[in-house]
Short mmCIF file of C-alpha atoms and ligand atoms in Angstrom, two decimals:
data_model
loop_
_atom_site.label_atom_id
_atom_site.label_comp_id
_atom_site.label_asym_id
_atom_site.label_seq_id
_atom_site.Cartn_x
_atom_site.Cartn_y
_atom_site.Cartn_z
CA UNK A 1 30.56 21.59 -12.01
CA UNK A 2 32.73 21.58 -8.76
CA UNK A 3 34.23 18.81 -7.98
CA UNK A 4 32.42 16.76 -5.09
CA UNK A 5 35.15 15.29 -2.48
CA UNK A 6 32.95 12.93 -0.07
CA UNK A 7 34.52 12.75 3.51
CA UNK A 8 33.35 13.12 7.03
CA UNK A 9 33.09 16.46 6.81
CA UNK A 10 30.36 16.61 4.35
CA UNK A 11 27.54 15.86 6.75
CA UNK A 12 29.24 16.60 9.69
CA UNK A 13 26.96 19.56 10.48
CA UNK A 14 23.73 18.22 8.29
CA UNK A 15 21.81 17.69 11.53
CA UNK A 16 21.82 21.54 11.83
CA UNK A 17 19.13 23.58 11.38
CA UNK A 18 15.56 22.81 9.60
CA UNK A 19 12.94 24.35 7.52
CA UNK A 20 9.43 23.50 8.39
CA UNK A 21 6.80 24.53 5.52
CA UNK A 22 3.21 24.82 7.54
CA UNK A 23 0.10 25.61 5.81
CA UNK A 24 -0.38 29.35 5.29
CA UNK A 25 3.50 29.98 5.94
CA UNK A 26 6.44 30.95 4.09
CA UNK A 27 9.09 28.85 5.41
CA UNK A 28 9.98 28.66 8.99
CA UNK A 29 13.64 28.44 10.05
CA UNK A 30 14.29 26.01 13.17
CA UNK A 31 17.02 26.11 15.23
CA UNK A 32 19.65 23.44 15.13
CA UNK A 33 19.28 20.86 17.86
CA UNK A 34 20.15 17.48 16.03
CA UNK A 35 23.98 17.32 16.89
CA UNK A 36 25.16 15.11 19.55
CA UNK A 37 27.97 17.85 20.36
CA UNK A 38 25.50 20.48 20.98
CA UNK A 39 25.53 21.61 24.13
CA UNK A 40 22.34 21.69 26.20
CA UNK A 41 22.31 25.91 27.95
CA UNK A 42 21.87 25.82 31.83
CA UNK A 43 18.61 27.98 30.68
CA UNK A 44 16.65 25.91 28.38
CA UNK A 45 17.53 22.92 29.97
CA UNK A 46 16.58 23.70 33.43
CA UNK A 47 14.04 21.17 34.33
CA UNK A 48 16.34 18.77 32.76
CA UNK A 49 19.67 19.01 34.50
CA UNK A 50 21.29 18.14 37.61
CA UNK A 51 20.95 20.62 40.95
CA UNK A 52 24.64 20.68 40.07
CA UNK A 53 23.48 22.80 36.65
CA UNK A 54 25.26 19.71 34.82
CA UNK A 55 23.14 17.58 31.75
CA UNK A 56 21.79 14.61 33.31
CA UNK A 57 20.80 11.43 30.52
CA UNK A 58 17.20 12.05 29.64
CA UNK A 59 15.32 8.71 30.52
CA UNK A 60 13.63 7.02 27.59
CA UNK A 61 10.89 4.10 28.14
CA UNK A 62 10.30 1.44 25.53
CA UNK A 63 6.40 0.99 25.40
CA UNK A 64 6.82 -2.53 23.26
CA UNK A 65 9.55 -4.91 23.71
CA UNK A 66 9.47 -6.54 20.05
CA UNK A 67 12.13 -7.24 17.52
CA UNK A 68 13.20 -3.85 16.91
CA UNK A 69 13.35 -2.53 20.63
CA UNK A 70 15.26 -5.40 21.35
CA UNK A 71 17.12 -6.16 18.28
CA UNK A 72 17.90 -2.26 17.23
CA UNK A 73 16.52 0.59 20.15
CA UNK A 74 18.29 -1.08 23.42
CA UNK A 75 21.66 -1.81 22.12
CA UNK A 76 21.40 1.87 20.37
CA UNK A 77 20.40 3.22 23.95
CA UNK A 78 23.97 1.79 24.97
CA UNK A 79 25.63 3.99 22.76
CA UNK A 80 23.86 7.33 23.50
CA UNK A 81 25.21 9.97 25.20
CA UNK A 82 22.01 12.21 25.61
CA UNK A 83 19.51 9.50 26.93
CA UNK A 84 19.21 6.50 28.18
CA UNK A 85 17.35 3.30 28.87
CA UNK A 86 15.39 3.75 31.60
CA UNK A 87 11.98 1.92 31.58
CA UNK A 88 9.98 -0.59 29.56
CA UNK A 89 6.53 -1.66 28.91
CA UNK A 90 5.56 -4.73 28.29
CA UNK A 91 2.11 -7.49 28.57
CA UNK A 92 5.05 -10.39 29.09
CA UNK A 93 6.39 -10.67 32.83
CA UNK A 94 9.18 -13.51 31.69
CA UNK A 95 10.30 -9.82 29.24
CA UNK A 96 10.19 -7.71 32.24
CA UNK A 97 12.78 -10.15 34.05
CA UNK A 98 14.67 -10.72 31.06
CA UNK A 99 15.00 -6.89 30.39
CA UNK A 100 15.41 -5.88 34.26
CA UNK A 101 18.72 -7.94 34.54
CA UNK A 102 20.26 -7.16 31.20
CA UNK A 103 19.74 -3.45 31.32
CA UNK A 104 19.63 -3.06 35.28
CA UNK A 105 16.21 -1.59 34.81
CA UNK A 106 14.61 -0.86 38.35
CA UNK A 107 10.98 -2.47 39.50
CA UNK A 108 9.47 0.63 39.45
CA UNK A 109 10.44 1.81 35.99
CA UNK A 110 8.82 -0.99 34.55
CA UNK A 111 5.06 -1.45 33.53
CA UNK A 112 2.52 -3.32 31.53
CA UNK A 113 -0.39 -1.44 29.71
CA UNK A 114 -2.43 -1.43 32.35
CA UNK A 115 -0.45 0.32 34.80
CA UNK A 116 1.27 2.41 31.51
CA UNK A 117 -0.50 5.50 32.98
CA UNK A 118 1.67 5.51 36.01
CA UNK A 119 4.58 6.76 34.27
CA UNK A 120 2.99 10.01 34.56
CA UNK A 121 4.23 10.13 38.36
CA UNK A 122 7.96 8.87 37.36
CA UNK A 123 10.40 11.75 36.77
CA UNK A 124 12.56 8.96 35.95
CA UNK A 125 10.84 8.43 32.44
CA UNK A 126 11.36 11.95 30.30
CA UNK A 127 10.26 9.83 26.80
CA UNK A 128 7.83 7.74 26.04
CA UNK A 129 9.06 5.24 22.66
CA UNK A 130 5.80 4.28 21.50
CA UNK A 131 7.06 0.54 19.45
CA UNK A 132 4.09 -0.66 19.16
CA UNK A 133 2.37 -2.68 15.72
CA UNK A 134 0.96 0.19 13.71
CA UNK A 135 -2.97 0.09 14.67
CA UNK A 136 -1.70 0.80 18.55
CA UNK A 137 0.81 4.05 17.75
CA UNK A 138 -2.35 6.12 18.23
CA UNK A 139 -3.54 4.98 21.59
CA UNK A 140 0.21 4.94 23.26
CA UNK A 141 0.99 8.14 22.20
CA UNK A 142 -2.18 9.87 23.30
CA UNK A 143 -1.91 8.54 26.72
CA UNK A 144 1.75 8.99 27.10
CA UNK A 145 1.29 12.91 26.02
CA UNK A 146 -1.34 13.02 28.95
CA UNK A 147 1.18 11.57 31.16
CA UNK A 148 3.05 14.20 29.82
CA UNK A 149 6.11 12.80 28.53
CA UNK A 150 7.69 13.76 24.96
CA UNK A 151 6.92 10.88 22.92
CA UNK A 152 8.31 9.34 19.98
CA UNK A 153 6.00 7.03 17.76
CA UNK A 154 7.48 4.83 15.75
CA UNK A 155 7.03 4.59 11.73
CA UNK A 156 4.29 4.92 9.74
CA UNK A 157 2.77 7.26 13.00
CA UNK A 158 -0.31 5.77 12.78
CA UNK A 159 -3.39 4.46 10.48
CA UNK A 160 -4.75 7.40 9.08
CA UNK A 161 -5.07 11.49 9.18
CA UNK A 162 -7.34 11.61 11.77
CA UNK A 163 -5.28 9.72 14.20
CA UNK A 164 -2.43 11.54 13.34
CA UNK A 165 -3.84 14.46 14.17
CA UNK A 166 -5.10 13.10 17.57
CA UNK A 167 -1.56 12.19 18.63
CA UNK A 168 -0.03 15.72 17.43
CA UNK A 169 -3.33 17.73 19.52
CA UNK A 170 -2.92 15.51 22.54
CA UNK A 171 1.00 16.52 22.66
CA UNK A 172 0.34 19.91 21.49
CA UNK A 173 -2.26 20.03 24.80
CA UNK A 174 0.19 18.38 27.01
CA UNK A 175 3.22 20.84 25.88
CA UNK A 176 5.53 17.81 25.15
CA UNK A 177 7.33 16.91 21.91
CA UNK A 178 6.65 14.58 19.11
CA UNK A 179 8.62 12.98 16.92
CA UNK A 180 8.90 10.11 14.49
CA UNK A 181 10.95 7.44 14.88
CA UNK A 182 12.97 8.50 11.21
CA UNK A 183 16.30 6.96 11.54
CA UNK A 184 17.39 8.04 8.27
CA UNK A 185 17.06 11.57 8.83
CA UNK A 186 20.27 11.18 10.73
CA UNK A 187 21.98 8.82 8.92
CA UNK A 188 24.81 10.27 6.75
CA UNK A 189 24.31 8.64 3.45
CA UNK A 190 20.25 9.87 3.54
CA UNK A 191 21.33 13.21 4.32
CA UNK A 192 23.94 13.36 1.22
CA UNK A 193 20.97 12.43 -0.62
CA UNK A 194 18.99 15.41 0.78
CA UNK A 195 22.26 17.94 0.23
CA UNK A 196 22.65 16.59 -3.31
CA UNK A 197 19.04 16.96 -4.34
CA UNK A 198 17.86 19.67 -2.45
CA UNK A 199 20.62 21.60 -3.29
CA UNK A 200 20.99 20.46 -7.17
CA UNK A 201 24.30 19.82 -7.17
CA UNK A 202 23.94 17.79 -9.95
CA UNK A 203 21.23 20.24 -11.56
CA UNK A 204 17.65 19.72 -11.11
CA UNK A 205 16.50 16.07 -10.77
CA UNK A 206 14.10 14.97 -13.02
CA UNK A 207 13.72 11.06 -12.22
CA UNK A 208 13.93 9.50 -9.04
CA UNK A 209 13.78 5.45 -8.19
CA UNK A 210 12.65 4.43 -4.62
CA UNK A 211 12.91 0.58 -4.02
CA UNK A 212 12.18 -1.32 -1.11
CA UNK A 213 11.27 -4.79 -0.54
CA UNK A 214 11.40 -7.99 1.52
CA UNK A 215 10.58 -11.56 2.32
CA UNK A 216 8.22 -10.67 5.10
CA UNK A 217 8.18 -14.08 7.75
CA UNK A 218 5.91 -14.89 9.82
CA UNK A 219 7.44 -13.42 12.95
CA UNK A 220 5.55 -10.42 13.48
CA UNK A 221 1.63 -11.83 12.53
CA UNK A 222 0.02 -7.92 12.65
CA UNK A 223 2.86 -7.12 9.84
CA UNK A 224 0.62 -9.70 7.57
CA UNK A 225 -2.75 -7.93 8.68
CA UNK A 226 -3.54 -10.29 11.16
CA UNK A 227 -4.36 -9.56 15.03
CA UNK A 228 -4.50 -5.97 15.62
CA UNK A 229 -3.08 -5.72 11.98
CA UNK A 230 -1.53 -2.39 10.31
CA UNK A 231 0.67 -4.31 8.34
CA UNK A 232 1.33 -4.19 4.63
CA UNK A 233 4.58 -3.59 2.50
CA UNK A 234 3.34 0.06 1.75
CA UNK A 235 2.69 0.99 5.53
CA UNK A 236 5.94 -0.82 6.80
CA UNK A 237 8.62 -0.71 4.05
CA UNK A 238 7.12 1.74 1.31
CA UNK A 239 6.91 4.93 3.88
CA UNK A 240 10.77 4.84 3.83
CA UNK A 241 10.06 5.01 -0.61
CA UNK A 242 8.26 8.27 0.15
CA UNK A 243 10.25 9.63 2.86
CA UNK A 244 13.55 9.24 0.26
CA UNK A 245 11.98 10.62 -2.54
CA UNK A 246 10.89 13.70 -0.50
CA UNK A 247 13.87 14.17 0.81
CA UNK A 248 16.00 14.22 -2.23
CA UNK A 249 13.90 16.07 -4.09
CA UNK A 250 13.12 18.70 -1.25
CA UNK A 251 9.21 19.11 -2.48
CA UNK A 252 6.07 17.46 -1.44
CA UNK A 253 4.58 15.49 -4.33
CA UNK A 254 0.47 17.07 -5.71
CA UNK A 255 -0.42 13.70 -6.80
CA UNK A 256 -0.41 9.98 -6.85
CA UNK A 257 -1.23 6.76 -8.61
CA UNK A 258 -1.01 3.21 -7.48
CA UNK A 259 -1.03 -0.28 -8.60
CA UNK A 260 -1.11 -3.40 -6.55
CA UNK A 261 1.73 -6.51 -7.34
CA UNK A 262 -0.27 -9.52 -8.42
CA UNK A 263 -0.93 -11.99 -5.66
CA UNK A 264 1.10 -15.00 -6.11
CA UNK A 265 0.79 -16.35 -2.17
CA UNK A 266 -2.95 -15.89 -1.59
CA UNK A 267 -2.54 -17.51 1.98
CA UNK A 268 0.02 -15.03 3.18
CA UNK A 269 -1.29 -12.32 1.67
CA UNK A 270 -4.92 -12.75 2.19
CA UNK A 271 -5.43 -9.74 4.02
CA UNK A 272 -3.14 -7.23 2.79
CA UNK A 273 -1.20 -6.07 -0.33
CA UNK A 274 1.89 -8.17 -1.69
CA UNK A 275 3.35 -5.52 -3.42
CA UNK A 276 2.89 -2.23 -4.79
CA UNK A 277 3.85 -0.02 -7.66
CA UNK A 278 3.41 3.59 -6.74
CA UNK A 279 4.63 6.92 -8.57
CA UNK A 280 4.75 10.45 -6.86
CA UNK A 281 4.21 13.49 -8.98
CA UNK A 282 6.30 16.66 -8.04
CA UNK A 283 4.88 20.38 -8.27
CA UNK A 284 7.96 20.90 -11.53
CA UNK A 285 6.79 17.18 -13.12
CA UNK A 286 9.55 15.40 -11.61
CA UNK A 287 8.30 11.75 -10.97
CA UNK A 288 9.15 9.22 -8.10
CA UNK A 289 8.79 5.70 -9.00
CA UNK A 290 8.57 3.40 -6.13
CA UNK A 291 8.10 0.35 -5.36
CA UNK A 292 7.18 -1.71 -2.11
CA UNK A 293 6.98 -5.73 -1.46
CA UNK A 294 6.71 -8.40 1.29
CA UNK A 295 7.83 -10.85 -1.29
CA UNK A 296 10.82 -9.67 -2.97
CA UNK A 297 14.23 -7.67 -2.15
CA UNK A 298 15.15 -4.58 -3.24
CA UNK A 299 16.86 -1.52 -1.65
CA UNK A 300 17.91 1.58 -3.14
CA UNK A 301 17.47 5.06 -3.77
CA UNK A 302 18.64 6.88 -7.09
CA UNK A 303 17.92 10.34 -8.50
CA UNK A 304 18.80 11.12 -12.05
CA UNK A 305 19.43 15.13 -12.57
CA UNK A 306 20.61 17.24 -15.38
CA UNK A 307 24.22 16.81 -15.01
CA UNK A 308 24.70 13.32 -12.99
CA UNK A 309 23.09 10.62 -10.63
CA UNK A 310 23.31 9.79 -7.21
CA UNK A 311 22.07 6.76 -5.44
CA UNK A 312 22.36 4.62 -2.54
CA UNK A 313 21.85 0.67 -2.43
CA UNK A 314 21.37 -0.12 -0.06
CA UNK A 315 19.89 3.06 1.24
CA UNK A 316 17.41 2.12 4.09
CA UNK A 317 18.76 -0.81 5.89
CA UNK A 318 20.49 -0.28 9.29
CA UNK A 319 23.88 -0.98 8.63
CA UNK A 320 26.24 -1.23 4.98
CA UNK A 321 24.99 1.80 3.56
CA UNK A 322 26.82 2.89 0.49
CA UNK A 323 26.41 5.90 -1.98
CA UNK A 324 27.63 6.22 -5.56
CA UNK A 325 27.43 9.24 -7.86
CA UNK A 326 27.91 9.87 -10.99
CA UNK A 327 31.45 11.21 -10.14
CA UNK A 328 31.75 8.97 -8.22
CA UNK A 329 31.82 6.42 -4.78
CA UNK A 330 30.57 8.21 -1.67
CA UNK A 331 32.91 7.63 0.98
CA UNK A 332 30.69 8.11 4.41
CA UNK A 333 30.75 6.10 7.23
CA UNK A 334 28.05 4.59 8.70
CA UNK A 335 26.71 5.28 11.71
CA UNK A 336 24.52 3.93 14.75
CA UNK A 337 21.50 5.16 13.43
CA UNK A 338 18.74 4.54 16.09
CA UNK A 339 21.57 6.05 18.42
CA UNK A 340 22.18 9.59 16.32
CA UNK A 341 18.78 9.56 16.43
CA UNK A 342 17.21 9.40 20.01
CA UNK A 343 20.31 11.79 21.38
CA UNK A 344 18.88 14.53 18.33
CA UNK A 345 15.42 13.94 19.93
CA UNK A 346 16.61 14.49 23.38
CA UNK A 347 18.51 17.35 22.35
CA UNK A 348 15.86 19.16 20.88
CA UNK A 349 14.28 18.34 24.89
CA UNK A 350 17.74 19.78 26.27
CA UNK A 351 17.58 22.71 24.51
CA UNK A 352 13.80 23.42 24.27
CA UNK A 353 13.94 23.26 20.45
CA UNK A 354 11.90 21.63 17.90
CA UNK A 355 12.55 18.60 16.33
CA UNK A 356 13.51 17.89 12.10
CA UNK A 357 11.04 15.30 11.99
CA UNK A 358 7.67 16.25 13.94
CA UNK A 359 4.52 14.26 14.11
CA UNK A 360 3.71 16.59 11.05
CA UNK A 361 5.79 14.89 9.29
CA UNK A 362 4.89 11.59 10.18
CA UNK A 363 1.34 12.83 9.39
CA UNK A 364 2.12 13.69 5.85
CA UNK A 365 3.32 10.38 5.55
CA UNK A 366 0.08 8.98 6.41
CA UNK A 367 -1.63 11.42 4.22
CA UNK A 368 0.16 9.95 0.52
CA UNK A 369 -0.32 6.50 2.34
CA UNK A 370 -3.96 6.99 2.15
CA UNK A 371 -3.73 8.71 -1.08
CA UNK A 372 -1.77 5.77 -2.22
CA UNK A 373 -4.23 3.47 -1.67
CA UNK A 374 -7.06 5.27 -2.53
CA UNK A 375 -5.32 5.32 -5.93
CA UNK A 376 -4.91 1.65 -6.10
CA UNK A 377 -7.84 1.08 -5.19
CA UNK A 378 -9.70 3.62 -8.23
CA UNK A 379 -7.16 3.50 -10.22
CA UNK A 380 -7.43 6.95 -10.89
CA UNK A 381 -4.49 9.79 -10.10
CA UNK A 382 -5.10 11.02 -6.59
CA UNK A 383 -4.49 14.69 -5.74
CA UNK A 384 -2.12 15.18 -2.88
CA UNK A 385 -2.01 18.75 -2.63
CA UNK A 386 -3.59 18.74 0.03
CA UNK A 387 -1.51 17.03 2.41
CA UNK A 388 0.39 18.77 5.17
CA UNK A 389 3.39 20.99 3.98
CA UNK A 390 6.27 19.77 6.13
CA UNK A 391 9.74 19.43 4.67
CA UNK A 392 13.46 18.43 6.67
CA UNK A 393 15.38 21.24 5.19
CA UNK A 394 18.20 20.90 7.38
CA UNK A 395 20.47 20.20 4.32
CA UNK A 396 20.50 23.23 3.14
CA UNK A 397 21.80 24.79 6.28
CA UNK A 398 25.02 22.41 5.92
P1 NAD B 401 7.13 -6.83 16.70
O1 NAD B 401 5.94 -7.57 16.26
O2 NAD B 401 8.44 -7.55 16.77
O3 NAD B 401 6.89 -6.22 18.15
C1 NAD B 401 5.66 -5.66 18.55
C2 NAD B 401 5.60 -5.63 20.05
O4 NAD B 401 4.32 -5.15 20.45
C3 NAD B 401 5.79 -7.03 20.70
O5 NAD B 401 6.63 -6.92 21.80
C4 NAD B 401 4.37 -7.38 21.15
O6 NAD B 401 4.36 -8.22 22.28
C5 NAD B 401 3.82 -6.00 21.48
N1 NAD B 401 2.36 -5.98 21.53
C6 NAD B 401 1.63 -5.45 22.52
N2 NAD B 401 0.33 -5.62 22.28
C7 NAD B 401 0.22 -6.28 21.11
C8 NAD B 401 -0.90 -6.75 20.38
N3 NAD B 401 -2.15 -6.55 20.78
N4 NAD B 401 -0.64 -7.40 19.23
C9 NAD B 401 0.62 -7.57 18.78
N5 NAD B 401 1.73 -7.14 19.46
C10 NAD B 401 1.51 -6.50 20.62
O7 NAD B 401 7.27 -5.54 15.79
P2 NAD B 401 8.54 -4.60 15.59
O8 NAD B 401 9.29 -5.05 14.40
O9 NAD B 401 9.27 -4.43 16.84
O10 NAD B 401 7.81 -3.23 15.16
C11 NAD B 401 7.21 -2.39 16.12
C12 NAD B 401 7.08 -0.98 15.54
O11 NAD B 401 8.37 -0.50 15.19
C13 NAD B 401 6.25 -0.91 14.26
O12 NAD B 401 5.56 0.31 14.25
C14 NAD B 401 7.29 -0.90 13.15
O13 NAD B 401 6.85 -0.25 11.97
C15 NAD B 401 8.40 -0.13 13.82
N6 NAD B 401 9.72 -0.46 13.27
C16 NAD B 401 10.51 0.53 12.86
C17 NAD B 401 11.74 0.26 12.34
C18 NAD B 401 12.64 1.38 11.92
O14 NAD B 401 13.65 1.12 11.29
N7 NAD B 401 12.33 2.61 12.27
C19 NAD B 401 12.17 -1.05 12.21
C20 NAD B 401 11.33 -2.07 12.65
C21 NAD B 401 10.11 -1.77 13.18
#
């Protein structure tokens, strides 16, 4: 086997072009418009650049001002060069102040949810960041497309199939983009994983391990199931187990089966799961064993394959990334990762291209959540094949 040097230059062009597998097609090449070098054409950009013919900073609003808006999204939207922070929405008026002064925010570019329909009239706001709890994805994004903004929904995109679909028709309707708010899909480290597997480097995978877990707090009340709810370790922590297993293995898994942790805090977890034990079946038998928890810490992501391993722990947190292979330490960077990831999006707006991780995506997501449980709850294997065929490819185009 070739010898695998790791450097920058590795993934340096992995936000290239993807491969979208819809239902019915053979697989559909899209253009590259993840790079934050790519240059935005005076043609496909036209309602999005200067009189000047120069690219003008698309405007991104934050519908939710919550831990990660304010702990991860606004410093990212600092170090963007494609967008920029240009409007909030938020119930709390002390927030509104707070966020007006630190991030020079004007009056008008700032709204609660009842005036959130407004925005349609502001050519100041080109995306709508819908970072909401779970349960209120649906709504945001729905009435955000009919403002007709491009939206991106945060992770998982919503409760269920139906909903999903709702959100991708309503900005299907309103000729605007979706996408999901999939950090990882432009973070170096999760894209070596995709090269690696999808391109067998190491021959053809045959076991993968997807880990993640933590001590959920009481900080955020919905993540526990309470208020509006749409919490749970599967929903919040677990759809980053699927996404990495996916990913590496470059093939949507036919079936499921599920088994819940044992409850060992029956206060705190009185209304959703502690933990779960999940395993996806591939189409060529590979199987993904994952594992998500509110009560415990873990972080990685490993595929074992014919002639080696690869793996990253930790592999889905925000920052200290690292990758090992069986050859091997990775040496990547890491990168601002919420920043790579809203300048792709507004890149794909620049230059009228479609994004590597659609609401189909997210939507497929949703689908082996629901399978997931479903199988937890029968205890049975749950047939997947029917869930929408959607695939980031854009590793192979590296
Ligand atoms: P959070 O609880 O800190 O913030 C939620 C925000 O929604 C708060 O500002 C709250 O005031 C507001 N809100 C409005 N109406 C509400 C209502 N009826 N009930 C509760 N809150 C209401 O949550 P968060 O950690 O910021 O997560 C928000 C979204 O972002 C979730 O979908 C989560 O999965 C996602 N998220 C993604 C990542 C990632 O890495 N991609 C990381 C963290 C969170």
């Amino acid at each position: 086997m070739k010898q695998l040097t790791y450097s920058r230059r590795h993934f340096m062009h992995q936000m290239g072009a993807a491969s979208v597998v819809l239902p019915g097609l053979s697989v559909l090449s899209l253009q590259s418009c993840g790079g934050k070098s790519d240059k935005a054409t005076a043609e496909s950009a036209s309602s999005t650049t200067t009189t000047e013919g120069s690219k003008r900073k698309l405007g991104i609003a934050l519908v939710g001002l919550g831990q990660y808006s304010e702990g991860q999204l606004a410093p990212a939207l600092e170090k963007t060069t494609n967008c920029r922070l240009a409007g909030i929405v938020t119930g709390t008026p002390d927030k509104a102040e707070k966020w007006k002064s630190k991030y020079s925010i004007p009056e008008k570019n700032i709204y609660d949810y009842k005036t959130f329909d407004k925005i349609a009239d502001n050519p100041d706001i080109d995306i709508v960041y819908v970072v909401l709890p779970n349960s209120m994805h649906a709504e945001y994004v729905i009435r955000a497309a009919k403002a007709g903004k491009h939206v991106i929904c945060e992770k998982p995109m919503a409760m269920n199939a139906e909903e999903c679909q709702q959100m991708i028709d309503a900005c299907k309707k309103a000729n605007r983009q979706l996408s999901i708010g999939y950090r990882l899909h432009f973070e170096p480290h999760n894209q070596e994983m995709m090269r690696l597997g999808q391109k067998e480097t190491f021959g053809k995978i045959n076991r993968i391990v997807a880990e993640n877990g933590q001590v959920q707090d009481e900080s955020s009340p919905w993540r526990l199931g309470r208020g509006v709810g749409g919490g749970g370790p599967v929903r919040d922590v677990g759809v980053y187990c699927i996404q990495g297993a996916i990913y590496t293995k470059g093939q949507i898994p036919i079936a499921v089966t599920a088994r819940k942790h044992p409850v060992t805090d029956t206060e705190k977890f009185s209304k959703i799961e502690e933990g779960m034990d999940f395993s996806l079946y591939f189409p060529d038998g590979t199987i993904a064993a994952c594992k998500a928890s509110f009560n415990d810490k873990y972080n990685k992501l490993r595929a074992e394959a014919a002639k080696g391993w690869f793996e990253l722990a930790p592999a889905y947190a925000y920052d200290g990334l690292e990758g090992r292979t069986s050859q091997g330490k990775m040496e990547i960077e890491n990168v601002p990762q919420q920043a790579h990831q809203m300048d792709a999006f507004a890149n794909c707006i620049l230059q009228n291209k479609p994004t590597t991780v659609p609401g189909e995506l997210g939507k497929r997501d949703v689908q082996l959540i629901e399978a997931i449980f479903e199988a937890a709850r029968t205890g049975q294997k749950v047939s997947t094949k029917d869930v929408v065929q959607v695939l980031d490819k854009s590793a192979l185009m590296s």
